[in-house]
PDB file of C-alpha atoms and ligand atoms in Angstrom:
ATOM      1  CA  UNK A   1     122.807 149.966 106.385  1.00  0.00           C
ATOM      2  CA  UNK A   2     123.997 148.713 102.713  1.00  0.00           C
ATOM      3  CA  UNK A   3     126.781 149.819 100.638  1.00  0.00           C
ATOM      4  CA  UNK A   4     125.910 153.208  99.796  1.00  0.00           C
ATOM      5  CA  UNK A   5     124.917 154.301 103.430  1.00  0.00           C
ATOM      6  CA  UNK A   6     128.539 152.940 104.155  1.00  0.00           C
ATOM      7  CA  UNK A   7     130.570 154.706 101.625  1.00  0.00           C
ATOM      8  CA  UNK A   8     128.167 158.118 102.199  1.00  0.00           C
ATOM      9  CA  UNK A   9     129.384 157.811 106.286  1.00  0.00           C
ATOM     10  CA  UNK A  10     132.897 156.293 105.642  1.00  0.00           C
ATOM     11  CA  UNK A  11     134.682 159.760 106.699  1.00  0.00           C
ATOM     12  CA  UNK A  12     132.777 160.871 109.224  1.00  0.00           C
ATOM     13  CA  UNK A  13     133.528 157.391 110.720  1.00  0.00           C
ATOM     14  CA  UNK A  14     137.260 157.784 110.190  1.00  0.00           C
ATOM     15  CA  UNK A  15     136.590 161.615 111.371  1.00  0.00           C
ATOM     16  CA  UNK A  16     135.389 159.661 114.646  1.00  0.00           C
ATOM     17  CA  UNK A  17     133.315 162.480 115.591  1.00  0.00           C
ATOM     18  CA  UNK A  18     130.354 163.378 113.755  1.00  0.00           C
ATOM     19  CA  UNK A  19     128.777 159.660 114.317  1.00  0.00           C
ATOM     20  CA  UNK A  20     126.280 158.879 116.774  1.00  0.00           C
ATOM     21  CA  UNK A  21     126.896 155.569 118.747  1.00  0.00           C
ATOM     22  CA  UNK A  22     124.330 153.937 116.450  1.00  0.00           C
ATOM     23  CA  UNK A  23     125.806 154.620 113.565  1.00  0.00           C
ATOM     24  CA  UNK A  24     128.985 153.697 114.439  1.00  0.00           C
ATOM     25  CA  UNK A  25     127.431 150.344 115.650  1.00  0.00           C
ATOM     26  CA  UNK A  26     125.791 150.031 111.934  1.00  0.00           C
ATOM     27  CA  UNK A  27     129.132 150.806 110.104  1.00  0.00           C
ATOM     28  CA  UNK A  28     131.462 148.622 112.002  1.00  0.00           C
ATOM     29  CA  UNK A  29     128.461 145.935 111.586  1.00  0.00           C
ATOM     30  CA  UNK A  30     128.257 146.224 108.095  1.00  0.00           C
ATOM     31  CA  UNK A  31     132.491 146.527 107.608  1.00  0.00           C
ATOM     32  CA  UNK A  32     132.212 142.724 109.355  1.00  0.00           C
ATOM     33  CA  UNK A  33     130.305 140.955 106.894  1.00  0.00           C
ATOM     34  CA  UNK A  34     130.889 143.344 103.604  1.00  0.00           C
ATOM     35  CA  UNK A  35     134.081 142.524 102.087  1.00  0.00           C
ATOM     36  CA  UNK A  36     134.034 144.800  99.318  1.00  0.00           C
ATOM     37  CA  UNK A  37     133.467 147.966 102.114  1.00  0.00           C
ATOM     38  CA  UNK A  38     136.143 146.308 104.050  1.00  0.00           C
ATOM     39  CA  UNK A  39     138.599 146.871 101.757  1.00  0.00           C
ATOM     40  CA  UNK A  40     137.783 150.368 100.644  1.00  0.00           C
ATOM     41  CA  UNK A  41     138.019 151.524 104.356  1.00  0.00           C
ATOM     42  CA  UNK A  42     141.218 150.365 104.613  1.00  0.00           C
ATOM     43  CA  UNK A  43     142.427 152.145 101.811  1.00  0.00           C
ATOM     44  CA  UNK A  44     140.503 155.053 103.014  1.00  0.00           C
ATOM     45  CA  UNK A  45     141.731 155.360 106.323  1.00  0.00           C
ATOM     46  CA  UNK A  46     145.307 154.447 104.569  1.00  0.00           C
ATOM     47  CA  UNK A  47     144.981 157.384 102.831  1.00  0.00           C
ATOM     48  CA  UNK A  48     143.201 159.235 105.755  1.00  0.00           C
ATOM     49  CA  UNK A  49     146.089 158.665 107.897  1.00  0.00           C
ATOM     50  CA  UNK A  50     148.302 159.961 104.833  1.00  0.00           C
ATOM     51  CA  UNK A  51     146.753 162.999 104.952  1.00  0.00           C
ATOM     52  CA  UNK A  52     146.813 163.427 108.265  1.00  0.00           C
ATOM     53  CA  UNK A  53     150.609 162.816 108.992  1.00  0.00           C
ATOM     54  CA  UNK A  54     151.966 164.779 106.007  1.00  0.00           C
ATOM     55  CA  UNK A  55     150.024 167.872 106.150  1.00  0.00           C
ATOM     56  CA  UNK A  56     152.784 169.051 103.467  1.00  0.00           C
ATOM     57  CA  UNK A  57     151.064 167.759 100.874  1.00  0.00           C
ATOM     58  CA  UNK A  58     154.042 165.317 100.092  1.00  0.00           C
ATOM     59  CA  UNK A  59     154.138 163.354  97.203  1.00  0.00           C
ATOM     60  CA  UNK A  60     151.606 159.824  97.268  1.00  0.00           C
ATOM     61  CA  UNK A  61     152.905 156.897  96.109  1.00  0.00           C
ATOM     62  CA  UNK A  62     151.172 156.518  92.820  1.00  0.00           C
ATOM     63  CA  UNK A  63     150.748 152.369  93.068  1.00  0.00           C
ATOM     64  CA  UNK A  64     148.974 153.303  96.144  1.00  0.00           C
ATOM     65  CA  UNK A  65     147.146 156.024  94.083  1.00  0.00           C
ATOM     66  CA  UNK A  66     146.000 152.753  91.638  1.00  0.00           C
ATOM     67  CA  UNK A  67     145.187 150.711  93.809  1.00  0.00           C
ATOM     68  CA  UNK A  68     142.672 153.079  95.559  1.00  0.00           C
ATOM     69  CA  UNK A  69     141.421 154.273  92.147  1.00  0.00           C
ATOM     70  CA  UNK A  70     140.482 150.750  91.582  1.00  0.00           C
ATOM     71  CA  UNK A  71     138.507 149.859  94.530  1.00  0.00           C
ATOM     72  CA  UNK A  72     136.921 153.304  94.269  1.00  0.00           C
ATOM     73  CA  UNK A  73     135.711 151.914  90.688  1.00  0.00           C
ATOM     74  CA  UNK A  74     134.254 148.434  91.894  1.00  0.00           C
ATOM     75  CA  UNK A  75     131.446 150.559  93.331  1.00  0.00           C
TER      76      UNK A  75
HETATM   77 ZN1   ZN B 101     129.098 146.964 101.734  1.00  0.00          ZN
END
């Protein structure tokens, strides 16, 4: 798995669901040694969890808006 397998699977991992076993194992695997993929799942499943919990659509902080914007643009 490299970085581009990662951030094609990232939401179907933090969907939990759609993943085989394997590919779980791969992803978690690769979020261990990959810094850079590290940190943009914990933004994503930040903003995952966001999502989740305010399914009114509130209003997102925009520093956290930012900050997500610029991890998204390291890759
Ligand atoms: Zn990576």
């Amino acid at each position: 798995m490299d970085c581009k397998d990662l951030v094609e699977k990232l939401y179907f991992y933090l969907d939990g669901e759609v993943l085989t076993e394997e590919e779980r194992r791969a992803i978690e695997e690769h979020l261990a040694l990959c810094r850079k993929c590290c940190e943009r799942y914990e933004f994503e499943r930040l903003l995952w969890d966001m999502v989740r919990h305010n399914g009114q659509n509130d209003h997102v902080p925009e520093a956290l808006i930012a900050r997500i914007e610029g991890v998204i643009a390291q890759f």
